[in-house]
Short mmCIF file of C-alpha atoms in Angstrom, two decimals:
data_model
loop_
_atom_site.label_atom_id
_atom_site.label_comp_id
_atom_site.label_asym_id
_atom_site.label_seq_id
_atom_site.Cartn_x
_atom_site.Cartn_y
_atom_site.Cartn_z
CA MET A 169 60.24 84.84 25.17
CA LEU A 170 58.39 85.35 28.43
CA ASP A 171 56.78 82.25 29.87
CA VAL A 172 53.14 82.93 30.58
CA THR A 173 53.23 80.63 33.55
CA GLU A 174 55.91 82.76 34.99
CA SER A 175 54.20 85.81 36.33
CA PRO A 176 56.28 88.72 37.61
CA TYR A 177 53.96 88.67 40.54
CA LYS A 178 55.15 85.19 41.50
CA ARG A 179 58.49 86.55 42.58
CA ALA A 180 56.98 89.60 44.16
CA SER A 181 57.36 88.28 47.60
CA ASP A 182 57.78 91.70 48.87
CA SER A 183 54.14 92.48 48.02
CA PRO A 184 51.33 90.36 49.56
CA SER A 185 48.76 91.91 47.27
CA ARG A 186 50.69 90.89 44.23
CA GLN A 187 51.13 87.46 45.69
CA LEU A 188 47.39 87.25 46.20
CA LEU A 189 46.71 88.50 42.69
CA TRP A 190 48.92 85.85 41.29
CA GLU A 191 47.19 83.15 43.27
CA LEU A 192 43.83 84.35 42.09
CA SER A 193 44.98 84.39 38.47
CA ARG A 194 46.33 80.91 38.80
CA LEU A 195 43.13 79.74 40.40
CA SER A 196 41.10 81.27 37.59
CA ILE A 197 43.28 79.61 34.97
CA GLN A 198 42.98 76.26 36.67
CA THR A 199 39.24 76.64 36.96
CA GLN A 200 38.95 77.45 33.26
CA GLN A 201 41.26 74.58 32.42
CA ALA A 202 39.14 72.20 34.44
CA PHE A 203 35.99 73.49 32.81
CA GLN A 204 37.54 73.07 29.37
CA ASP A 205 38.69 69.57 30.29
CA LYS A 206 35.19 68.76 31.45
CA LEU A 207 33.73 70.10 28.20
CA ASP A 208 36.24 68.07 26.19
CA LYS A 209 35.44 65.00 28.21
CA ASP A 210 31.72 65.49 27.72
CA ALA A 211 32.26 66.07 24.01
CA ASP A 212 34.35 62.95 23.79
CA GLY A 213 31.59 61.00 25.60
CA ARG A 214 28.89 62.30 23.32
CA GLU A 215 31.05 61.57 20.28
CA ALA A 216 31.60 58.03 21.50
CA ALA A 217 27.85 57.64 22.09
CA HIS A 218 27.09 59.03 18.65
CA ARG A 219 29.63 56.76 17.05
CA ALA A 220 28.19 53.81 18.92
CA ALA A 221 24.66 54.77 17.75
CA LEU A 222 25.90 55.17 14.19
CA ALA A 223 27.65 51.82 14.37
CA LYS A 224 24.47 50.23 15.74
CA ALA A 225 22.40 51.90 13.05
CA ALA A 226 24.86 50.76 10.39
CA ALA A 227 24.72 47.23 11.75
CA GLU A 228 20.88 47.33 11.74
CA HIS A 229 20.90 48.73 8.23
CA GLU A 230 23.29 46.00 7.16
CA ARG A 231 21.02 43.40 8.73
CA ILE A 232 17.97 44.82 6.96
CA ARG A 233 19.85 45.06 3.68
CA LYS A 234 20.98 41.45 3.90
CA GLY A 235 17.42 40.40 4.78
CA ALA A 236 16.08 42.36 1.83
CA GLU A 237 18.65 40.78 -0.44
CA ARG A 238 17.67 37.34 0.81
CA GLU A 239 13.98 38.14 0.22
CA ARG A 240 14.81 39.51 -3.22
CA ASP A 241 16.74 36.35 -4.04
CA ARG A 242 13.82 34.23 -2.82
CA ILE A 243 11.29 36.21 -4.88
CA GLU A 244 13.51 36.12 -7.94
CA ALA A 245 13.91 32.38 -7.52
CA GLN A 246 10.14 32.01 -7.17
CA ILE A 247 9.58 34.16 -10.26
CA GLN A 248 12.10 32.07 -12.15
CA ARG A 249 10.33 28.88 -11.05
CA GLU A 250 6.91 30.25 -12.02
CA ARG A 251 8.22 31.49 -15.37
CA LYS A 252 9.80 28.13 -15.99
CA GLU A 253 6.56 26.37 -15.05
CA ARG A 254 4.58 28.68 -17.36
CA GLU A 255 7.01 28.06 -20.18
CA GLU A 256 6.79 24.32 -19.60
CA GLU A 257 2.97 24.55 -19.47
CA GLU A 258 2.94 26.60 -22.67
CA LEU A 259 5.21 24.08 -24.32
CA ARG A 260 2.95 21.26 -23.20
CA GLU A 261 -0.10 23.18 -24.45
CA ILE A 262 1.59 23.91 -27.77
CA ASP A 263 2.51 20.26 -28.06
CA ARG A 264 -1.06 19.22 -27.21
CA LEU A 265 -2.50 21.65 -29.77
CA ARG A 266 0.02 20.44 -32.32
CA GLN A 267 -1.04 16.86 -31.64
CA GLU A 268 -4.71 17.84 -31.85
CA ASN A 269 -4.13 19.65 -35.13
CA ALA A 270 -2.20 16.69 -36.42
CA GLN A 271 -5.06 14.41 -35.36
CA LEU A 272 -7.58 16.72 -37.00
CA GLU A 273 -5.54 16.71 -40.18
CA LEU A 274 -5.34 12.93 -40.03
CA ASP A 275 -9.10 12.71 -39.48
CA LYS A 276 -9.72 15.12 -42.35
CA LYS A 277 -7.38 13.18 -44.60
CA ARG A 278 -9.04 9.94 -43.55
CA ARG A 279 -12.49 11.35 -44.29
CA GLU A 280 -11.32 12.57 -47.68
CA GLU A 281 -9.84 9.16 -48.41
CA GLU A 282 -13.06 7.49 -47.33
CA ARG A 283 -15.06 9.84 -49.52
CA ALA A 284 -12.72 9.18 -52.42
CA LYS A 285 -13.01 5.43 -51.85
CA ALA A 286 -16.79 5.71 -51.58
CA LEU A 287 -16.94 7.73 -54.81
CA GLU A 288 -14.63 5.26 -56.50
CA ALA A 289 -16.76 2.37 -55.25
CA GLU A 290 -19.92 4.11 -56.43
CA GLU A 291 -18.37 4.83 -59.82
CA LYS A 292 -17.15 1.26 -60.07
CA LYS A 293 -20.57 -0.02 -59.09
CA ALA A 294 -22.24 2.32 -61.58
CA ALA A 295 -19.84 1.16 -64.30
CA GLU A 296 -20.59 -2.45 -63.46
CA GLN A 297 -24.31 -1.72 -63.54
CA ARG A 298 -23.94 0.05 -66.89
CA ALA A 299 -21.95 -2.87 -68.24
CA ALA A 300 -24.52 -5.33 -66.93
CA GLN A 301 -27.32 -3.25 -68.40
CA ALA A 302 -25.51 -3.03 -71.71
CA GLN A 303 -24.97 -6.77 -71.72
CA ALA A 304 -28.58 -7.37 -70.73
CA GLN A 305 -29.74 -5.02 -73.46
CA ALA A 306 -27.52 -6.77 -76.00
CA GLU A 307 -28.85 -10.16 -74.94
CA ALA A 308 -32.40 -8.84 -74.98
CA ALA A 309 -31.82 -7.35 -78.44
CA ALA A 310 -30.42 -10.67 -79.66
CA GLU A 311 -33.35 -12.55 -78.18
CA GLU A 312 -35.75 -10.03 -79.61
CA LYS A 313 -34.13 -10.37 -83.02
CA GLU A 314 -34.37 -14.12 -82.80
CA ARG A 315 -37.98 -13.95 -81.70
CA ALA A 316 -38.77 -11.50 -84.50
CA LYS A 317 -37.14 -13.75 -87.03
CA LYS A 318 -39.02 -16.76 -85.74
CA ALA A 319 -42.27 -14.80 -85.60
CA ALA A 320 -41.75 -13.57 -89.13
CA GLN A 321 -41.22 -17.11 -90.31
CA GLU A 322 -44.27 -18.33 -88.47
CA ALA A 323 -46.38 -15.36 -89.58
CA GLU A 324 -45.50 -15.89 -93.21
CA ALA A 325 -47.57 -19.08 -93.26
CA ALA A 326 -50.70 -17.41 -91.81
CA LYS A 327 -50.29 -13.82 -92.94
CA LYS A 328 -53.87 -13.16 -93.88
CA ALA A 329 -55.38 -14.63 -90.70
CA ALA A 330 -52.89 -12.78 -88.46
CA ALA A 331 -53.59 -9.50 -90.26
CA GLN A 332 -57.31 -9.85 -89.69
CA GLN A 333 -56.84 -10.68 -85.98
CA GLU A 334 -54.49 -7.70 -85.54
CA LEU A 335 -56.96 -5.33 -87.15
CA ALA A 336 -59.72 -6.57 -84.86
CA ARG A 337 -57.54 -6.31 -81.76
CA ARG A 338 -56.45 -2.76 -82.57
CA ALA A 339 -60.00 -1.68 -83.16
CA GLU A 340 -60.98 -3.02 -79.74
CA GLU A 341 -58.01 -1.30 -78.04
CA ASP A 342 -58.85 2.00 -79.72
CA ARG A 343 -62.41 1.75 -78.49
CA LYS A 344 -61.29 1.02 -74.89
CA ALA A 345 -58.69 3.81 -74.95
CA ALA A 346 -61.27 6.34 -76.10
CA GLN A 347 -63.66 5.22 -73.38
CA GLU A 348 -60.93 5.44 -70.66
CA ALA A 349 -59.86 8.92 -71.87
CA ALA A 350 -63.45 10.15 -71.64
CA GLU A 351 -63.80 8.76 -68.13
CA ALA A 352 -60.44 10.33 -67.08
CA ARG A 353 -61.52 13.73 -68.39
CA GLU A 354 -64.77 13.44 -66.45
CA ARG A 355 -62.89 12.50 -63.25
CA GLY A 356 -60.48 15.42 -63.78
CA LEU A 357 -63.33 17.89 -63.99
CA LYS A 358 -64.80 16.58 -60.76
CA THR A 359 -61.53 16.67 -58.75
CA GLN A 360 -59.98 19.86 -60.18
CA ASN A 361 -61.31 22.11 -57.41
CA THR A 362 -60.68 19.98 -54.34
CA ALA A 363 -57.81 17.55 -53.70
CA VAL A 364 -58.71 14.40 -51.75
CA LEU A 365 -55.75 12.66 -50.21
CA PRO A 366 -55.73 8.88 -49.89
CA PRO A 367 -55.79 7.57 -46.32
CA PRO A 368 -52.36 7.25 -44.69
CA SER A 369 -50.57 3.95 -44.97
CA LYS A 370 -50.71 1.73 -41.89
CA ALA A 371 -47.19 0.49 -42.50
CA ALA A 372 -45.72 3.32 -40.46
CA PHE A 373 -42.20 3.57 -39.14
CA VAL A 374 -42.70 3.78 -35.35
CA ALA A 375 -39.88 4.08 -32.83
CA THR A 376 -40.51 4.26 -29.12
CA SER A 377 -38.39 5.74 -26.35
CA GLY A 378 -40.36 4.39 -23.44
CA ASN A 379 -42.00 7.77 -22.83
CA PRO A 380 -45.68 7.85 -23.87
CA ILE A 381 -45.64 11.62 -24.45
CA HIS A 382 -42.57 11.41 -26.68
CA ASP A 383 -44.02 8.41 -28.52
CA ALA A 384 -47.38 10.08 -29.16
CA GLU A 385 -45.73 13.23 -30.49
CA HIS A 386 -43.37 11.17 -32.63
CA ARG A 387 -46.18 9.09 -34.10
CA ARG A 388 -48.14 12.22 -35.01
CA TYR A 389 -45.18 13.66 -36.92
CA LEU A 390 -44.58 10.32 -38.65
CA GLU A 391 -48.20 10.40 -39.78
CA ILE A 392 -47.62 13.89 -41.21
CA HIS A 393 -44.53 12.64 -43.04
CA GLN A 394 -46.48 9.71 -44.49
CA LYS A 395 -49.30 12.02 -45.60
CA LEU A 396 -46.75 14.30 -47.28
CA LYS A 397 -45.46 11.34 -49.29
CA GLU A 398 -48.96 10.44 -50.39
CA PHE A 399 -49.72 14.10 -51.11
CA ARG A 400 -46.64 14.36 -53.34
CA LYS A 401 -47.84 11.35 -55.35
CA TYR A 402 -51.27 12.94 -55.60
CA MET A 403 -49.79 16.18 -56.99
CA VAL A 404 -47.82 14.22 -59.57
CA GLU A 405 -51.05 12.57 -60.72
CA GLN A 406 -52.80 15.95 -60.85
CA SER A 407 -49.97 17.42 -62.94
CA LYS A 408 -50.45 14.70 -65.54
CA GLN A 409 -53.95 16.02 -66.11
CA ASN A 410 -52.97 19.70 -66.16
CA ALA A 411 -50.09 20.71 -68.44
CA GLN A 412 -49.81 24.21 -66.95
CA LEU A 413 -49.68 22.84 -63.41
CA LYS A 414 -47.03 20.31 -64.46
CA GLN A 415 -44.81 22.99 -65.99
CA ARG A 416 -45.11 25.33 -63.01
CA MET A 417 -44.47 22.53 -60.52
CA GLY A 418 -41.25 21.60 -62.31
CA ASP A 419 -40.05 25.21 -62.67
CA PHE A 420 -40.86 26.13 -59.05
CA ARG A 421 -39.26 22.95 -57.71
CA ARG A 422 -36.00 23.56 -59.56
CA THR A 423 -35.89 27.21 -58.47
CA LEU A 424 -36.32 26.36 -54.80
CA ARG A 425 -33.66 23.65 -54.87
CA LYS A 426 -31.24 25.94 -56.68
CA CYS A 427 -31.76 28.83 -54.23
CA VAL A 428 -31.43 26.67 -51.12
CA GLY A 429 -28.36 25.01 -52.60
CA GLN A 430 -26.62 28.40 -52.70
CA LEU A 431 -27.24 29.18 -49.01
CA THR A 432 -23.77 28.70 -47.55
CA GLY A 433 -21.63 30.68 -45.14
CA GLY A 434 -18.95 31.72 -47.62
CA GLN A 435 -18.18 35.34 -48.47
CA ALA A 436 -19.20 35.12 -52.13
CA ALA A 437 -20.92 31.74 -52.16
CA ASN A 438 -24.41 33.14 -51.74
CA ALA A 439 -24.69 34.68 -55.16
CA ALA A 440 -28.36 34.88 -55.98
CA PRO A 441 -29.40 32.23 -58.47
CA VAL A 442 -31.45 34.72 -60.45
CA SER A 443 -31.17 35.07 -64.20
CA GLY A 444 -29.46 38.29 -65.23
CA ILE A 445 -28.09 39.16 -61.78
CA GLY A 446 -24.32 39.23 -61.40
CA LEU A 447 -22.41 37.71 -58.49
CA SER A 448 -21.96 39.92 -55.48
CA THR A 449 -19.36 39.75 -52.75
CA ASN A 450 -21.79 41.14 -50.21
CA THR A 451 -23.08 38.09 -48.37
CA ALA A 452 -26.03 39.88 -46.81
CA ALA A 453 -27.11 41.24 -50.18
CA ASN A 454 -26.81 37.80 -51.77
CA ARG A 455 -28.93 36.22 -49.07
CA SER A 456 -31.48 38.97 -49.46
CA LEU A 457 -31.70 38.28 -53.19
CA GLN A 458 -32.06 34.56 -52.59
CA LYS A 459 -34.77 35.17 -50.02
CA ALA A 460 -36.58 37.42 -52.48
CA GLU A 461 -36.41 34.74 -55.19
CA ILE A 462 -37.76 32.07 -52.84
CA ILE A 463 -40.57 34.33 -51.65
CA LYS A 464 -41.39 35.26 -55.24
CA THR A 465 -41.64 31.58 -56.18
CA LEU A 466 -43.89 30.68 -53.24
CA GLN A 467 -46.10 33.71 -53.82
CA ALA A 468 -46.54 32.62 -57.42
CA ALA A 469 -47.75 29.25 -56.10
CA ILE A 470 -50.49 31.01 -54.14
CA GLN A 471 -51.88 32.26 -57.45
CA PHE A 472 -52.87 28.66 -58.20
CA PRO A 473 -55.86 28.28 -55.85
CA HIS A 474 -56.78 24.89 -57.35
CA PRO A 475 -56.40 22.13 -56.56
CA GLN A 476 -56.83 22.56 -52.81
CA VAL A 477 -56.02 20.33 -49.86
CA ASP A 478 -56.99 20.00 -46.19
CA VAL A 479 -54.11 21.86 -44.49
CA THR A 480 -54.89 20.43 -41.05
CA LEU A 481 -53.54 17.08 -42.27
CA PHE A 482 -50.04 18.58 -42.01
CA LEU A 483 -50.33 20.22 -38.59
CA ALA A 484 -49.13 18.40 -35.47
CA THR A 485 -51.79 20.14 -33.38
CA PRO A 486 -54.76 20.90 -35.63
CA PRO A 487 -56.78 23.99 -34.65
CA PRO A 488 -60.45 23.76 -33.64
CA PRO A 489 -62.77 22.90 -36.58
CA THR A 490 -63.50 25.86 -38.82
CA THR A 491 -65.77 26.41 -41.76
CA ASP A 492 -62.93 25.90 -44.23
CA THR A 493 -59.73 23.89 -43.71
CA LYS A 494 -58.65 24.01 -47.36
CA GLY A 495 -55.56 25.73 -48.73
CA PRO A 496 -53.65 25.92 -52.03
CA ALA A 497 -52.19 22.48 -52.70
CA LEU A 498 -49.33 23.85 -54.82
CA LEU A 499 -48.09 25.99 -51.90
CA ILE A 500 -48.09 22.97 -49.56
CA TYR A 501 -46.27 20.95 -52.21
CA LEU A 502 -43.57 23.60 -52.64
CA LEU A 503 -43.14 24.11 -48.87
CA ASN A 504 -42.54 20.37 -48.66
CA ILE A 505 -39.92 20.64 -51.43
CA PHE A 506 -38.37 23.63 -49.64
CA ALA A 507 -38.19 21.72 -46.34
CA LYS A 508 -36.62 18.74 -48.09
CA ALA A 509 -34.01 21.02 -49.69
CA LEU A 510 -33.20 22.55 -46.30
CA VAL A 511 -32.61 19.11 -44.79
CA SER A 512 -30.46 18.10 -47.75
CA GLN A 513 -28.37 21.24 -47.35
CA PHE A 514 -27.91 20.56 -43.63
CA VAL A 515 -26.75 17.01 -44.33
CA ASN A 516 -24.44 17.77 -47.26
CA GLU A 517 -22.91 21.11 -46.17
CA ALA A 518 -23.31 21.49 -42.41
CA GLY A 519 -22.19 17.91 -41.83
CA VAL A 520 -18.68 18.97 -42.90
CA SER A 521 -18.86 22.63 -41.79
CA PRO A 522 -21.45 23.10 -39.00
CA LYS A 523 -21.18 26.91 -39.22
CA SER A 524 -22.73 26.81 -42.70
CA ALA A 525 -26.03 25.69 -41.13
CA ASP A 526 -26.76 29.17 -39.76
CA PRO A 527 -27.62 31.01 -43.01
CA VAL A 528 -29.70 28.05 -44.16
CA GLY A 529 -31.60 27.93 -40.87
CA THR A 530 -32.10 31.70 -40.94
CA ILE A 531 -33.79 31.65 -44.35
CA GLY A 532 -35.75 28.52 -43.46
CA SER A 533 -37.14 30.04 -40.27
CA LEU A 534 -37.98 33.28 -42.05
CA ILE A 535 -39.90 31.56 -44.85
CA PHE A 536 -42.03 29.55 -42.42
CA ALA A 537 -42.64 32.74 -40.40
CA THR A 538 -43.84 34.77 -43.40
CA ASN A 539 -47.56 35.47 -43.10
CA ASP A 540 -48.27 34.77 -46.78
CA PHE A 541 -47.09 31.18 -46.33
CA CYS A 542 -49.01 30.53 -43.12
CA TRP A 543 -52.53 29.11 -42.91
CA ASN A 544 -54.95 31.20 -40.85
CA GLY A 545 -51.96 32.68 -39.01
CA ILE A 546 -50.49 29.23 -38.21
CA SER A 547 -47.00 28.41 -39.44
CA LEU A 548 -46.59 25.27 -41.52
CA ILE A 549 -43.15 24.49 -40.12
CA ASP A 550 -44.50 21.12 -38.92
CA ILE A 551 -43.76 19.98 -42.49
CA LEU A 552 -40.04 20.49 -41.78
CA ILE A 553 -40.19 19.11 -38.22
CA ALA A 554 -41.89 15.95 -39.50
CA LYS A 555 -38.82 15.28 -41.65
CA TYR A 556 -36.60 15.79 -38.61
CA HIS A 557 -38.63 13.20 -36.67
CA VAL A 558 -37.84 10.66 -39.39
CA ILE A 559 -34.14 11.36 -39.98
CA CYS A 560 -32.97 12.58 -36.53
CA PRO A 561 -35.33 11.07 -33.92
CA VAL A 562 -32.87 11.40 -31.01
CA LEU A 563 -33.75 15.11 -30.89
CA PHE A 564 -37.21 14.07 -29.74
CA GLY A 565 -36.27 11.37 -27.23
CA ILE A 566 -36.42 8.45 -29.69
CA TYR A 567 -33.39 6.15 -29.75
CA GLY A 568 -32.23 2.56 -29.46
CA ASP A 569 -29.28 0.22 -29.05
CA GLU A 570 -27.08 0.97 -32.05
CA SER A 571 -25.49 -2.47 -31.90
CA THR A 572 -28.75 -3.85 -33.33
CA ASN A 573 -30.48 -3.18 -36.64
CA GLU A 574 -33.67 -2.05 -34.90
CA GLY A 575 -31.72 0.27 -32.62
CA LYS A 576 -29.89 1.83 -35.56
CA ARG A 577 -33.15 2.41 -37.39
CA ARG A 578 -34.66 4.05 -34.31
CA SER A 579 -31.59 6.27 -33.90
CA GLY A 580 -31.75 7.68 -37.43
CA TRP A 581 -29.31 5.44 -39.30
CA ILE A 582 -30.01 4.92 -43.01
CA GLN A 583 -29.10 2.14 -45.41
CA ASP A 584 -27.38 2.32 -48.77
CA ASP A 585 -28.06 -0.58 -51.16
CA GLY A 586 -29.32 -2.69 -48.27
CA ALA A 587 -26.32 -2.04 -45.99
CA TRP A 588 -25.99 0.46 -43.16
CA ILE A 589 -23.90 3.52 -44.01
CA THR A 590 -20.49 3.94 -42.36
CA GLU A 591 -20.10 5.45 -38.90
CA GLN A 592 -18.28 8.43 -40.40
CA ARG A 593 -21.07 9.18 -42.84
CA HIS A 594 -23.69 8.74 -40.12
CA ALA A 595 -21.75 11.10 -37.83
CA GLU A 596 -21.59 13.73 -40.58
CA ARG A 597 -25.34 13.42 -41.19
CA MET A 598 -26.14 13.80 -37.49
CA THR A 599 -23.71 16.73 -37.18
CA GLY A 600 -25.39 18.59 -40.02
CA LEU A 601 -28.88 17.86 -38.72
CA GLY A 602 -28.02 18.88 -35.15
CA ALA A 603 -26.45 22.15 -36.31
CA GLY A 604 -29.42 22.77 -38.60
CA PHE A 605 -31.92 22.19 -35.80
CA ALA A 606 -30.09 24.73 -33.63
CA ALA A 607 -29.98 27.21 -36.52
CA ILE A 608 -33.77 26.97 -36.88
CA SER A 609 -34.78 26.93 -33.21
CA LEU A 610 -32.32 29.52 -31.82
CA ARG A 611 -33.70 32.48 -33.73
CA ASN A 612 -34.53 35.78 -32.03
CA TYR A 613 -37.73 37.44 -33.27
CA SER A 614 -37.96 40.02 -30.47
CA LYS A 615 -37.31 42.88 -32.93
CA SER A 616 -39.38 41.43 -35.77
CA LYS A 617 -43.04 41.89 -36.59
CA LEU A 618 -43.22 38.23 -37.58
CA GLN A 619 -44.02 35.46 -35.13
CA ASN A 620 -41.30 32.89 -34.44
CA PRO A 621 -42.46 29.69 -36.20
CA TYR A 622 -40.36 27.43 -33.95
CA PRO A 623 -39.55 29.25 -30.65
CA TYR A 624 -36.35 28.63 -28.75
CA TYR A 625 -38.04 26.57 -26.03
CA ASN A 626 -38.13 23.77 -28.61
CA PHE A 627 -34.33 23.82 -28.56
CA TRP A 628 -34.40 23.56 -24.76
CA THR A 629 -36.77 20.60 -24.95
CA ALA A 630 -34.59 18.80 -27.50
CA LEU A 631 -31.43 19.55 -25.52
CA ALA A 632 -33.03 18.15 -22.36
CA ARG A 633 -34.20 15.00 -24.16
CA VAL A 634 -30.69 14.33 -25.44
CA ALA A 635 -28.72 15.35 -22.33
CA ASN A 636 -31.02 13.57 -19.86
CA VAL A 637 -30.78 10.14 -21.46
CA PRO A 638 -29.71 7.58 -18.81
CA PRO A 639 -25.91 7.21 -19.02
CA ASN A 640 -26.11 3.48 -19.70
CA GLN A 641 -28.41 4.14 -22.69
CA THR A 642 -26.43 6.93 -24.40
CA THR A 643 -25.09 6.29 -27.89
CA ALA A 644 -22.53 7.92 -30.15
CA THR A 645 -25.45 9.50 -32.00
CA HIS A 646 -26.53 11.33 -28.84
CA PHE A 647 -23.10 12.88 -28.35
CA THR A 648 -22.69 13.75 -32.04
CA VAL A 649 -26.03 15.57 -32.12
CA LEU A 650 -25.34 17.19 -28.73
CA LYS A 651 -22.00 18.61 -29.89
CA ALA A 652 -23.51 19.92 -33.13
CA MET A 653 -26.37 21.64 -31.25
CA ILE A 654 -24.06 23.43 -28.79
CA GLU A 655 -20.88 24.20 -30.75
CA ASN A 656 -20.90 27.74 -32.19
CA ASN A 657 -24.19 28.44 -30.31
CA GLU A 658 -22.92 28.73 -26.71
CA PHE A 659 -23.56 32.45 -26.32
CA ARG A 660 -26.98 32.21 -27.96
CA ILE A 661 -27.90 29.58 -25.39
CA LEU A 662 -26.72 31.86 -22.60
CA ASP A 663 -28.60 34.84 -24.08
CA PHE A 664 -31.86 32.90 -24.28
CA PHE A 665 -31.68 30.88 -21.05
CA GLY A 666 -29.25 32.76 -18.75
CA ASN A 667 -27.94 30.81 -15.75
CA ALA A 668 -30.20 27.89 -16.59
CA GLY A 669 -28.48 27.72 -19.96
CA LYS A 670 -25.08 27.64 -18.29
CA MET A 671 -26.21 24.79 -16.04
CA ALA A 672 -27.53 22.95 -19.09
CA LEU A 673 -24.16 23.37 -20.85
CA ARG A 674 -22.39 22.03 -17.79
CA ARG A 675 -24.74 19.06 -17.69
CA ALA A 676 -24.32 18.30 -21.38
CA LEU A 677 -20.58 18.95 -21.77
CA ILE A 678 -19.14 17.89 -18.41
CA GLU A 679 -21.45 15.72 -16.33
CA LEU A 680 -22.93 13.50 -19.05
CA PRO A 681 -19.58 12.49 -20.64
CA GLN A 682 -18.13 11.77 -17.19
CA GLN A 683 -21.10 9.60 -16.24
CA THR A 684 -20.89 7.56 -19.44
CA GLY A 685 -17.15 6.93 -19.19
CA MET A 686 -16.44 8.50 -22.60
CA HIS A 687 -16.17 5.16 -24.41
CA SER A 688 -16.84 6.67 -27.86
CA VAL A 689 -15.02 9.23 -29.98
CA ALA A 690 -18.16 11.38 -30.01
CA ALA A 691 -18.27 11.46 -26.20
CA LYS A 692 -14.62 12.48 -26.03
CA ALA A 693 -15.26 15.24 -28.58
CA VAL A 694 -18.01 16.59 -26.32
CA ALA A 695 -15.80 16.31 -23.23
CA ILE A 696 -13.06 18.56 -24.67
CA LEU A 697 -15.49 21.34 -25.59
CA PRO A 698 -15.31 23.04 -22.14
CA ASP A 699 -11.51 23.40 -22.50
CA ILE A 700 -11.93 24.86 -25.98
CA LEU A 701 -14.58 27.30 -24.75
CA ARG A 702 -12.36 28.37 -21.86
CA LYS A 703 -9.28 28.97 -24.01
CA GLU A 704 -10.81 30.36 -27.19
CA LYS A 705 -13.95 32.12 -25.94
CA LYS A 706 -13.11 32.72 -22.26
CA LEU A 707 -16.30 30.89 -21.27
CA TYR A 708 -15.95 29.04 -17.97
CA LEU A 709 -18.53 26.39 -17.13
#
């Protein structure tokens, strides 16, 4: 094979041109070789630079990756901690709710046991009374038998004289009875058209709060309550002289009590107490039927225009004098019975289940707003409010030290057989009355043609009088009534009063319990309401 480096011109020494050609060829090859070497060197340099850049980029990427992994690990650890904290918080909350439910069950069981014991004690007491009465009757019968025997023996000796005296005595009694019956008939004819109430008793129950305005208002309502008592006695006396009036009074009274007694919050509990009407599962329809029966009864009372009574006696703020202040006495009597039934329903039903006060308060407000049962356009709801002033005076700023008998009386406590009722029973009464007051006063008549008989500003006034009691003067009754007024009515309060209502809730549920130190169970029950509202109703105070 011919070596390319060996050119035939290299040995052509005999030819200078060939020698020159060879030299030029060699020079060209060397130049190209140098150029190629330079290109290779440059390529190698660029490759090294690129590799170095790639290595640097890889190192930076590795650094970023490790940093990201560290950040991911930190975030995952934080998430794990937060999840663990949430789980622990949920476990604590579940445990707290379990304890609360257990406590509620214990309280419920305790109340049921107390009720059972109270019923057993009442039954035992009634049995003892019956036994004592039976024994007394037996002794009286024996004594009577002995006296009769002795009288018969004594009368046997003077039979003729005794018979003559008896005949004379009976003749005299018959003459007096006939004379008294004639006088009674004459008095009945004179008083049939207009009822005259006896003057109010001066032995009034008066409780003061230290505020003259509160005291004056309270005394006026106590006067109304006293006049209602006297008026009820007057109607009983009138019924004795009028058989038709007596029958209607009894029938109407029983109908009203029966209808109001059926006003509960259950699905099928409000079946209309109307003869011939079957039970309905539609609560609204049942309440409508009950309302119709109550209205029908009261409208029937209007058909008895006589006797009549001065209606202004039962108004807290009597209107200016008019030509005629008289109204149908039977209607006033039945409205008083209706108000008494409402209060009884609040105490007996709403005291255990405060939500059941709402349907009762709805019907009560509607009846007192109905034009047919108003006097000259003025609602007669003062009859109901007068009863509230007697049985729940703390709503109107009247209270006292419940460690004393006078303070208990001023705070609405009642006695049973000469002894004060238990704290549990008193708390249930105040709960029912507070819930009932809210059910009556927090009614919206903006879409009704009727006029609100007891506008919602009365609720605001009562709430302020309870929540603004000096902390060192607050009692368990204040907190019991306060909780009953607010619970289940929070959004109504906000709808009526807006931001002011929210501030009032904060004052009543947060600030007042904190200021008093929460020394009573009632205060603690009020203090936990904000947490319940936040968790169950998403309402933040």
